[in-house]
Tab-separated table of C-alpha atoms and ligand atoms in Angstrom:
chain	number	residue	atom	x	y	z
L	628	MET	CA	48.981	24.550	49.740
L	629	SER	CA	45.955	23.350	47.754
L	630	LYS	CA	42.704	22.983	49.642
L	631	ILE	CA	39.024	22.387	49.100
L	632	ILE	CA	36.604	24.598	51.012
L	633	ILE	CA	33.032	23.440	51.575
L	634	GLU	CA	30.075	25.229	53.108
L	635	GLY	CA	27.993	22.257	54.208
L	636	GLY	CA	24.252	21.830	54.148
L	637	GLN	CA	23.404	22.111	50.438
L	638	ARG	CA	21.301	19.342	48.908
L	639	LEU	CA	22.714	17.732	45.758
L	640	GLU	CA	20.481	17.653	42.679
L	641	GLY	CA	21.151	16.743	39.071
L	642	VAL	CA	23.132	14.471	36.781
L	643	VAL	CA	26.849	13.702	36.818
L	644	ARG	CA	28.955	11.507	34.538
L	645	VAL	CA	31.353	9.059	36.174
L	646	GLN	CA	34.980	9.004	34.935
L	647	GLY	CA	36.764	5.982	33.506
L	648	ALA	CA	38.203	3.602	36.105
L	649	LYS	CA	41.658	4.315	37.505
L	650	ASN	CA	42.145	0.690	38.551
L	651	ALA	CA	41.265	-0.479	35.037
L	652	VAL	CA	43.428	1.988	33.149
L	653	LEU	CA	46.598	1.351	35.222
L	654	PRO	CA	47.029	-2.366	34.377
L	655	ILE	CA	45.945	-1.626	30.806
L	656	LEU	CA	48.714	0.969	30.480
L	657	ALA	CA	51.176	-1.660	31.713
L	658	ALA	CA	49.746	-4.084	29.125
L	659	THR	CA	50.559	-1.675	26.292
L	660	VAL	CA	54.216	-2.692	26.641
L	661	ILE	CA	53.463	-6.223	25.427
L	662	ASN	CA	52.098	-5.896	21.889
L	663	GLY	CA	54.977	-3.912	20.381
L	664	GLY	CA	52.431	-1.854	18.466
L	665	LYS	CA	49.776	0.802	18.743
L	666	ASN	CA	47.411	1.016	21.711
L	667	ILE	CA	44.496	3.465	21.732
L	668	ILE	CA	42.799	3.761	25.119
L	669	ARG	CA	39.682	5.874	25.550
L	670	ASP	CA	38.017	7.455	28.607
L	671	CYS	CA	41.242	7.672	30.582
L	672	PRO	CA	40.810	9.890	33.636
L	673	ARG	CA	43.262	12.796	34.179
L	674	LEU	CA	44.936	11.495	37.319
L	675	LYS	CA	48.367	11.621	38.894
L	676	ASP	CA	48.684	7.803	38.835
L	677	VAL	CA	47.886	7.741	35.110
L	678	LYS	CA	50.576	10.364	34.508
L	679	SER	CA	53.041	8.268	36.567
L	680	SER	CA	52.305	5.213	34.391
L	681	ILE	CA	52.895	7.292	31.276
L	682	ASP	CA	56.249	8.442	32.688
L	683	ILE	CA	57.212	4.779	33.177
L	684	LEU	CA	56.162	3.968	29.585
L	685	LYS	CA	58.196	6.889	28.238
L	686	GLY	CA	61.166	5.774	30.355
L	687	LEU	CA	60.935	2.340	28.692
L	688	GLY	CA	61.108	4.009	25.275
L	689	CYS	CA	57.413	4.025	24.290
L	690	ASN	CA	55.944	6.884	22.363
L	691	VAL	CA	52.954	8.215	24.314
L	692	THR	CA	50.431	10.957	23.583
L	693	TRP	CA	47.558	11.978	25.834
L	694	GLU	CA	44.911	14.161	24.241
L	695	GLY	CA	41.642	14.801	26.046
L	696	SER	CA	40.698	11.473	27.540
L	697	THR	CA	42.490	9.349	24.921
L	698	ILE	CA	45.955	7.919	25.466
L	699	ILE	CA	47.878	6.477	22.529
L	700	VAL	CA	50.877	4.288	23.304
L	701	ASP	CA	53.202	3.039	20.591
L	702	SER	CA	55.377	0.328	22.150
L	703	GLU	CA	57.180	-0.777	18.992
L	704	ASN	CA	60.544	0.385	20.280
L	705	ILE	CA	61.402	-0.503	23.845
L	706	SER	CA	64.896	0.611	24.796
L	707	THR	CA	65.211	-0.788	28.333
L	708	HIS	CA	63.707	-3.353	30.703
L	709	HIS	CA	64.603	-1.255	33.726
L	710	VAL	CA	62.254	0.919	35.817
L	711	PRO	CA	64.222	3.155	38.197
L	712	GLU	CA	63.271	3.915	41.779
L	713	SER	CA	62.417	7.546	40.977
L	714	LEU	CA	59.524	6.374	38.744
L	715	MET	CA	58.359	3.504	40.988
L	716	ARG	CA	58.227	5.774	44.034
L	717	GLU	CA	55.474	7.840	42.424
L	718	MET	CA	53.043	4.938	42.399
L	719	ARG	CA	53.259	1.714	44.369
L	720	SER	CA	50.815	-0.132	42.123
L	721	SER	CA	53.251	0.115	39.175
L	722	ILE	CA	54.328	-3.442	40.085
L	723	MET	CA	52.067	-4.540	37.175
L	724	PHE	CA	54.839	-3.373	34.863
L	725	LEU	CA	56.921	-6.318	36.085
L	726	GLY	CA	54.709	-8.900	34.323
L	727	ALA	CA	54.317	-6.762	31.215
L	728	ILE	CA	58.045	-6.095	30.787
L	729	VAL	CA	58.991	-9.752	31.376
L	730	ALA	CA	56.361	-10.796	28.789
L	731	ARG	CA	57.896	-8.440	26.250
L	732	CYS	CA	61.651	-8.538	27.039
L	733	ARG	CA	62.035	-11.886	28.885
L	734	LYS	CA	63.715	-9.898	31.633
L	735	ALA	CA	62.875	-6.964	33.864
L	736	SER	CA	64.480	-4.936	36.584
L	737	ILE	CA	62.139	-2.902	38.729
L	738	SER	CA	62.668	-0.989	41.928
L	739	MET	CA	60.989	-2.790	44.824
L	740	PRO	CA	57.753	-1.211	46.039
L	741	GLY	CA	57.991	-0.056	49.642
L	742	GLY	CA	55.147	0.726	51.985
L	743	CYS	CA	52.394	3.099	51.014
L	744	GLU	CA	49.789	5.092	52.879
L	745	LEU	CA	47.738	1.893	53.350
L	746	GLY	CA	50.623	0.104	55.101
L	747	PRO	CA	53.032	-2.503	53.713
L	748	ARG	CA	52.297	-3.540	50.138
L	749	PRO	CA	53.679	-7.096	49.903
L	750	ILE	CA	54.179	-8.748	46.507
L	751	ASP	CA	55.025	-12.257	47.723
L	752	LEU	CA	52.069	-13.773	45.838
L	753	HIS	CA	53.206	-12.148	42.572
L	754	LEU	CA	56.758	-13.442	42.969
L	755	LYS	CA	55.737	-16.938	44.103
L	756	ALA	CA	53.631	-17.289	40.941
L	757	PHE	CA	56.441	-15.942	38.744
L	758	ARG	CA	58.853	-18.503	40.195
L	759	GLN	CA	56.289	-21.248	39.574
L	760	LEU	CA	56.202	-20.128	35.933
L	761	GLY	CA	59.946	-20.745	35.679
L	762	ILE	CA	60.955	-17.097	35.946
L	763	LYS	CA	64.203	-16.509	37.834
L	764	VAL	CA	63.463	-13.864	40.441
L	765	ASP	CA	66.216	-12.178	42.375
L	766	GLU	CA	65.605	-9.486	44.987
L	767	SER	CA	68.688	-7.456	45.788
L	768	HIS	CA	69.810	-3.864	46.409
L	769	GLY	CA	66.190	-2.662	46.402
L	770	TYR	CA	65.460	-4.108	42.975
L	771	ILE	CA	63.508	-7.113	41.713
L	772	ASN	CA	65.316	-8.680	38.796
L	773	CYS	CA	63.498	-11.222	36.653
L	774	GLU	CA	64.816	-13.344	33.818
L	775	VAL	CA	63.382	-16.221	31.814
L	776	ASP	CA	64.013	-18.007	28.509
L	777	ASP	CA	60.659	-19.705	28.154
L	778	ILE	CA	57.818	-19.230	30.580
L	779	LYS	CA	56.576	-22.620	31.788
L	780	PRO	CA	52.784	-22.452	31.918
L	781	ASP	CA	51.339	-24.053	35.040
L	782	ASN	CA	48.345	-24.392	37.300
L	783	ILE	CA	48.703	-21.571	39.810
L	784	HIS	CA	46.804	-21.347	43.069
L	785	LEU	CA	46.702	-17.925	44.716
L	786	ASP	CA	46.589	-18.167	48.520
L	787	PHE	CA	44.570	-14.946	48.477
L	788	PRO	CA	42.654	-13.496	45.490
L	789	SER	CA	45.037	-10.555	45.037
L	790	VAL	CA	44.016	-8.136	42.288
L	791	GLY	CA	47.580	-7.149	41.404
L	792	ALA	CA	48.915	-10.739	41.440
L	793	THR	CA	46.058	-11.937	39.203
L	794	GLU	CA	46.774	-9.118	36.732
L	795	ASN	CA	50.531	-9.683	36.787
L	796	ILE	CA	50.104	-13.408	36.037
L	797	MET	CA	47.734	-12.618	33.153
L	798	LEU	CA	50.235	-10.136	31.728
L	799	VAL	CA	53.323	-12.299	32.039
L	800	THR	CA	51.757	-15.410	30.444
L	801	VAL	CA	50.020	-13.787	27.430
L	802	LEU	CA	52.890	-14.646	25.069
L	803	SER	CA	53.896	-17.990	26.632
L	804	LYS	CA	53.717	-21.394	24.965
L	805	GLY	CA	50.941	-23.402	26.607
L	806	VAL	CA	48.059	-22.950	29.023
L	807	THR	CA	48.220	-21.319	32.462
L	808	THR	CA	45.342	-21.380	34.926
L	809	ILE	CA	44.919	-19.087	37.920
L	810	ASN	CA	42.837	-20.635	40.685
L	811	ASN	CA	41.355	-18.434	43.411
L	812	ALA	CA	41.851	-15.504	41.043
L	813	ALA	CA	40.543	-12.068	42.008
L	814	LYS	CA	37.149	-11.365	40.408
L	815	GLU	CA	37.141	-7.551	40.280
L	816	PRO	CA	35.536	-5.903	37.215
L	817	GLU	CA	38.902	-4.313	36.374
L	818	ILE	CA	40.300	-7.813	35.787
L	819	VAL	CA	37.530	-8.483	33.280
L	820	ASP	CA	38.467	-5.210	31.565
L	821	LEU	CA	42.122	-6.261	31.398
L	822	GLN	CA	41.067	-9.605	29.883
L	823	ASP	CA	38.951	-7.740	27.298
L	824	TYR	CA	41.873	-5.467	26.484
L	825	LEU	CA	44.368	-8.290	26.082
L	826	ASN	CA	41.930	-10.372	24.010
L	827	LYS	CA	41.359	-7.383	21.707
L	828	MET	CA	45.117	-7.422	21.003
L	829	GLY	CA	44.985	-11.137	20.190
L	830	ALA	CA	45.402	-12.875	23.548
L	831	LYS	CA	43.354	-15.960	24.449
L	832	ILE	CA	42.161	-15.471	28.000
L	833	SER	CA	38.901	-16.646	29.527
L	834	GLY	CA	37.271	-16.830	32.929
L	835	ALA	CA	37.993	-13.310	34.234
L	836	GLY	CA	35.264	-12.364	36.684
L	837	THR	CA	35.227	-15.923	38.053
L	838	SER	CA	37.755	-17.540	40.371
L	839	VAL	CA	39.422	-19.547	37.590
L	840	ILE	CA	41.168	-17.718	34.745
L	841	THR	CA	42.731	-19.569	31.821
L	842	ILE	CA	45.457	-18.011	29.694
L	843	GLU	CA	46.318	-19.809	26.494
L	844	GLY	CA	49.572	-18.318	25.300
L	845	VAL	CA	49.768	-16.881	21.762
L	846	ASP	CA	52.726	-16.157	19.454
L	847	ARG	CA	52.024	-12.570	18.631
L	848	LEU	CA	49.716	-9.672	19.378
L	849	HIS	CA	48.436	-6.765	17.310
L	850	ASN	CA	47.254	-3.159	17.596
L	851	VAL	CA	44.325	-2.503	19.907
L	852	GLU	CA	41.669	0.113	20.650
L	853	HIS	CA	39.616	0.063	23.847
L	854	CYS	CA	37.423	2.188	26.108
L	855	VAL	CA	37.954	1.595	29.847
L	856	ILE	CA	35.072	0.701	32.155
L	857	PRO	CA	33.491	3.321	34.449
L	858	ASP	CA	35.026	3.848	37.876
L	859	ARG	CA	32.876	1.993	40.414
L	860	ILE	CA	34.573	3.679	43.380
L	861	VAL	CA	34.022	7.181	42.016
L	862	ALA	CA	30.382	6.214	41.372
L	863	SER	CA	30.135	4.939	44.962
L	864	SER	CA	31.672	8.200	46.201
L	865	PHE	CA	29.049	10.340	44.420
L	866	LEU	CA	26.315	8.127	45.880
L	867	ALA	CA	27.838	8.514	49.345
L	868	ALA	CA	28.080	12.284	48.828
L	869	THR	CA	24.360	12.456	48.021
L	870	ALA	CA	23.531	10.234	50.989
L	871	ALA	CA	25.514	12.505	53.350
L	872	ALA	CA	24.228	15.804	51.946
L	873	GLY	CA	20.683	14.720	51.038
L	874	GLY	CA	19.346	15.125	47.525
L	875	HIS	CA	18.367	13.442	44.276
L	876	VAL	CA	21.203	12.579	41.893
L	877	THR	CA	21.577	10.471	38.762
L	878	LEU	CA	24.951	9.070	37.755
L	879	THR	CA	25.618	8.251	34.121
L	880	ASN	CA	28.374	5.982	32.762
L	881	VAL	CA	27.905	3.361	35.475
L	882	VAL	CA	27.755	-0.431	35.316
L	883	PRO	CA	25.094	-0.982	38.002
L	884	GLU	CA	26.203	-4.548	38.797
L	885	HIS	CA	29.730	-3.297	39.599
L	886	ILE	CA	28.375	-1.197	42.471
L	887	HIS	CA	25.835	-3.691	43.865
L	888	PRO	CA	27.657	-4.149	47.193
L	889	VAL	CA	27.649	-0.383	47.857
L	890	VAL	CA	24.089	0.154	46.602
L	891	SER	CA	22.932	-2.678	48.856
L	892	VAL	CA	24.393	-0.884	51.906
L	893	LEU	CA	22.840	2.449	50.869
L	894	LYS	CA	19.447	0.750	50.516
L	895	ASP	CA	19.881	-0.709	54.017
L	896	CYS	CA	20.557	2.879	55.129
L	897	GLY	CA	17.013	3.647	53.965
L	898	PHE	CA	17.800	5.424	50.667
L	899	GLU	CA	15.960	4.849	47.422
L	900	VAL	CA	18.435	3.674	44.782
L	901	SER	CA	17.348	2.552	41.321
L	902	SER	CA	19.332	1.580	38.257
L	903	GLN	CA	18.728	1.501	34.533
L	904	ALA	CA	21.060	0.246	31.792
L	905	ASP	CA	24.022	2.504	32.551
L	906	THR	CA	22.647	4.962	35.087
L	907	VAL	CA	21.977	4.859	38.813
L	908	THR	CA	19.724	7.275	40.708
L	909	ILE	CA	19.723	7.916	44.438
L	910	LYS	CA	17.101	9.787	46.453
L	911	ALA	CA	18.208	10.686	49.961
L	912	GLU	CA	15.538	12.470	51.954
L	913	SER	CA	16.248	11.427	55.532
L	914	ARG	CA	19.033	10.680	57.986
L	915	PRO	CA	20.697	7.315	57.212
L	916	LEU	CA	19.797	4.243	59.221
L	917	PRO	CA	22.788	2.532	60.831
L	918	ILE	CA	24.266	-0.678	59.393
L	919	ASN	CA	24.772	-3.638	61.663
L	920	TYR	CA	27.992	-4.888	60.160
L	921	ILE	CA	29.958	-4.080	56.981
L	922	ARG	CA	33.064	-6.121	56.223
L	923	THR	CA	35.388	-5.264	53.356
L	924	LEU	CA	36.106	-8.280	51.177
L	925	PRO	CA	37.401	-9.139	47.708
L	926	HIS	CA	34.829	-8.518	44.938
L	927	PRO	CA	31.864	-9.109	44.916
L	928	GLY	CA	32.094	-8.314	48.642
L	929	PHE	CA	32.015	-4.751	49.913
L	930	PRO	CA	35.042	-2.940	48.405
L	931	THR	CA	37.729	-1.642	50.755
L	932	ASP	CA	38.007	1.434	48.518
L	933	ALA	CA	34.422	2.436	49.416
L	934	GLN	CA	34.908	1.949	53.156
L	935	ALA	CA	36.005	5.523	53.921
L	936	PRO	CA	33.303	7.280	51.815
L	937	ILE	CA	30.569	5.107	53.364
L	938	MET	CA	31.946	5.691	56.847
L	939	SER	CA	31.270	9.415	56.378
L	940	VAL	CA	27.631	8.548	55.649
L	941	LEU	CA	27.367	6.244	58.680
L	942	SER	CA	28.941	8.894	60.917
L	943	VAL	CA	25.616	10.790	60.710
L	944	ALA	CA	23.358	7.710	60.875
L	945	ASP	CA	20.550	7.403	63.412
L	946	GLY	CA	22.332	4.739	65.488
L	947	THR	CA	25.548	2.729	65.694
L	948	SER	CA	27.240	0.880	62.797
L	949	ILE	CA	30.154	-1.533	62.823
L	950	ILE	CA	32.763	-1.833	60.075
L	951	ALA	CA	35.466	-4.498	59.715
L	952	GLU	CA	38.358	-3.570	57.394
L	953	ASN	CA	39.813	-6.876	56.250
L	954	MET	CA	41.923	-5.824	53.268
L	955	PHE	CA	44.480	-3.220	54.357
L	956	GLU	CA	45.738	-2.687	57.892
L	957	ASN	CA	46.194	1.058	57.675
L	958	ARG	CA	42.905	2.134	56.208
L	959	TYR	CA	41.324	4.063	59.075
L	960	LYS	CA	43.475	7.180	58.902
L	961	HIS	CA	40.455	9.327	58.042
L	962	VAL	CA	38.829	8.417	61.375
L	963	ALA	CA	40.812	10.890	63.493
L	964	GLU	CA	39.901	13.680	61.045
L	965	LEU	CA	36.209	12.690	60.973
L	966	ASN	CA	36.236	12.755	64.784
L	967	ARG	CA	37.646	16.303	64.615
L	968	MET	CA	34.488	17.106	62.657
L	969	GLY	CA	32.343	15.837	65.515
L	970	ALA	CA	31.978	12.188	64.449
L	971	ASP	CA	32.003	9.550	67.193
L	972	ILE	CA	34.106	6.678	65.825
L	973	LYS	CA	36.252	4.252	67.785
L	974	VAL	CA	38.766	1.947	66.119
L	975	ASP	CA	40.146	-1.243	67.609
L	976	GLY	CA	42.378	-3.089	65.162
L	977	ARG	CA	40.300	-3.970	62.126
L	978	ILE	CA	36.995	-2.912	63.722
L	979	ALA	CA	35.479	0.566	63.678
L	980	VAL	CA	32.433	1.373	65.785
L	981	VAL	CA	30.629	4.338	64.257
L	982	LYS	CA	28.123	5.969	66.598
L	983	GLY	CA	26.037	8.263	64.425
L	984	VAL	CA	25.760	11.935	65.381
L	985	LYS	CA	22.999	14.257	64.112
L	986	ARG	CA	25.311	16.402	62.044
L	987	LEU	CA	29.041	16.956	61.626
L	988	SER	CA	30.653	20.347	62.159
L	989	GLY	CA	33.066	21.981	59.750
L	990	THR	CA	36.728	22.482	60.601
L	991	LYS	CA	40.188	22.162	59.008
L	992	VAL	CA	41.076	18.553	58.178
L	993	ALA	CA	43.934	16.879	56.309
L	994	ALA	CA	43.685	13.869	54.010
L	995	THR	CA	46.445	11.285	54.191
L	996	ASP	CA	45.228	8.783	51.602
L	997	LEU	CA	43.142	8.661	48.438
L	998	ARG	CA	39.754	7.381	49.640
L	999	GLY	CA	40.158	9.161	52.971
L	1000	ALA	CA	40.355	12.435	51.020
L	1001	ALA	CA	37.003	11.696	49.359
L	1002	ALA	CA	35.537	10.743	52.746
L	1003	LEU	CA	36.487	14.109	54.263
L	1004	ILE	CA	34.932	16.009	51.356
L	1005	ILE	CA	31.749	13.928	51.693
L	1006	ALA	CA	31.710	14.690	55.426
L	1007	GLY	CA	32.131	18.403	54.643
L	1008	LEU	CA	28.979	18.338	52.494
L	1009	ASN	CA	27.005	17.295	55.573
L	1010	ALA	CA	28.804	19.463	58.118
L	1011	GLU	CA	27.466	22.659	59.591
L	1012	GLY	CA	29.723	25.600	58.682
L	1013	THR	CA	32.995	25.557	56.781
L	1014	THR	CA	35.212	22.530	56.164
L	1015	GLU	CA	38.712	22.958	54.727
L	1016	VAL	CA	40.278	19.803	53.334
L	1017	SER	CA	44.030	19.776	52.638
L	1018	GLY	CA	46.228	16.910	51.382
L	1019	LEU	CA	44.675	17.056	47.920
L	1020	CYS	CA	47.667	15.304	46.330
L	1021	HIS	CA	46.003	12.115	47.569
L	1022	LEU	CA	42.620	13.009	46.041
L	1023	ASP	CA	44.278	13.797	42.710
L	1024	ARG	CA	45.584	10.220	42.466
L	1025	GLY	CA	42.085	8.881	41.910
L	1026	TYR	CA	39.416	11.546	41.393
L	1027	GLU	CA	39.209	13.711	38.305
L	1028	ASN	CA	37.587	17.020	39.308
L	1029	PHE	CA	35.512	15.599	42.198
L	1030	ASP	CA	34.901	19.160	43.419
L	1031	GLU	CA	33.649	20.285	39.983
L	1032	GLY	CA	31.223	17.359	39.805
L	1033	LEU	CA	29.854	18.170	43.263
L	1034	ARG	CA	29.620	21.903	42.448
L	1035	ALA	CA	27.589	21.077	39.321
L	1036	LEU	CA	25.199	19.176	41.603
L	1037	GLY	CA	24.734	22.289	43.762
L	1038	ALA	CA	27.342	21.822	46.482
L	1039	ASN	CA	28.923	24.988	47.834
L	1040	ILE	CA	32.502	23.843	47.230
L	1041	LYS	CA	35.596	25.497	45.835
L	1042	ARG	CA	39.182	24.487	45.289
L	1043	ILE	CA	42.138	26.783	45.863
L	1044	ASP	CA	45.439	25.732	44.284
E	49	UD1	C1	44.026	-3.196	44.114
E	49	UD1	C2	43.527	-1.796	43.864
E	49	UD1	C3	43.210	-1.100	45.176
E	49	UD1	C4	42.244	-1.939	45.994
E	49	UD1	C5	42.756	-3.360	46.145
E	49	UD1	C6	41.790	-4.288	46.839
E	49	UD1	C7	44.653	-1.187	41.805
E	49	UD1	C8	45.652	-0.317	41.138
E	49	UD1	N1	44.551	-1.059	43.138
E	49	UD1	O1	45.240	-3.090	44.842
E	49	UD1	O2	42.628	0.176	44.895
E	49	UD1	O3	42.097	-1.351	47.283
E	49	UD1	O4	43.042	-3.920	44.851
E	49	UD1	O5	40.569	-4.305	46.181
E	49	UD1	O6	43.933	-1.947	41.163
E	49	UD1	N2	48.692	-9.086	49.352
E	49	UD1	C9	49.694	-9.901	49.848
E	49	UD1	N3	50.652	-10.349	48.999
E	49	UD1	C10	50.655	-10.035	47.653
E	49	UD1	C11	49.620	-9.213	47.157
E	49	UD1	C12	48.658	-8.751	48.035
E	49	UD1	O7	49.738	-10.196	51.052
E	49	UD1	O8	51.552	-10.503	46.939
E	49	UD1	C13	47.644	-8.581	50.282
E	49	UD1	C14	47.697	-7.052	50.392
E	49	UD1	O9	48.615	-6.631	51.366
E	49	UD1	C15	46.284	-6.719	50.787
E	49	UD1	C16	45.457	-7.773	50.045
E	49	UD1	O10	46.366	-8.824	49.717
E	49	UD1	O11	46.110	-6.900	52.182
E	49	UD1	C17	44.786	-7.247	48.783
E	49	UD1	O12	45.762	-6.774	47.884
E	49	UD1	P1	45.553	-6.773	46.312
E	49	UD1	O13	44.255	-7.411	45.973
E	49	UD1	O14	46.781	-7.298	45.681
E	49	UD1	O15	45.408	-5.224	46.022
E	49	UD1	P2	46.208	-4.359	44.974
E	49	UD1	O16	46.291	-5.075	43.672
E	49	UD1	O17	47.469	-3.872	45.610
């Protein structure tokens, strides 16, 4: 069984480059299906979820190569519109392929996503919008089957600014005849990156990053080359790691405005954080101050994906902090493991009360989801003695060599596979 072993108590010092964004590259890989041509995507992180997307693309008949951090997808020949359960099971967020395949083939058949480690993963908003666009949607025998002759562009209102639903609507309408608007669209930076990607292949989309996105359908698309944006959650995780361990670290390949909500919290914790064009530096010389109230919200609110890493920081704050998790119901699974490390955290529904302790203590802990895995490693950097983190399959879904990055900054950390 793979594990990461950390001897806590080492300060972090130095410079680390942040990987390309997982949540940007996944919808972009789905988008490669649409143009029926060549797609060159740079700065793709080596992650399990990226590999799962590539397996889906290959299953559809695309020719895919992945060399270094560049993925090349040739989608000229698509041989099926069907994604079997075995490929969907690997990654729940592959629902974005539904919009991309319908855009390309006018029909799609995709295994229904089930629950995931964050709880149920409903797609009702995706399907409601598809139906509004005139797509026939049938859910039976564990599959979602979609069919349409001509997509009927419309004015869509999302009841909640879902990231996946916003992306799926953008993908499915790219090649339609007419103008679709998405109101109450999600505003995450990864949606802006998807808009940039699609526009580079000839789409006419505007408004991403605001709550109204307009998609003017086009007749055809062409080859495209693109470099994905930096991963704001990985950047936030390195900042949290430095805050928990103490130290002075500069991150490169960052868009500072993408991590404002997390930087703002770290400043309230008493840390010095400064940013330049594409770097961010944190100096952490003292125990964190507690935070009155953090609530996870859609962007530009505090990101749910940074909740677990920041909780590790607050678990050693000089006082009590309160967190409200508003996005996913099952996102406190790291709490029991942090408490095994000496943290004092109580959860009641969506609320976590984090009573800071002076220092955590190392023990064996198991990760059960992606960001929880990062949180346990961050906690281990602070802890006295040895921390062993298992469940690394979760970490590998979203972090490319997190342990190597931390080791380069001076952490006493090793991975055993
Ligand atoms: C994306 C991110 C994920 C992040 C999340 C919220 C990717 C690959 N994943 O996930 O890392 O944590 O955004 O920032 O980009 N919902 C519904 N019905 C729907 C769709 C969503 O009720 O049809 C609910 C979800 O259950 C959840 C909330 O809306 O409670 C947010 O989900 P959504 O924004 O869609 O997140 P994802 O796209 O799944």
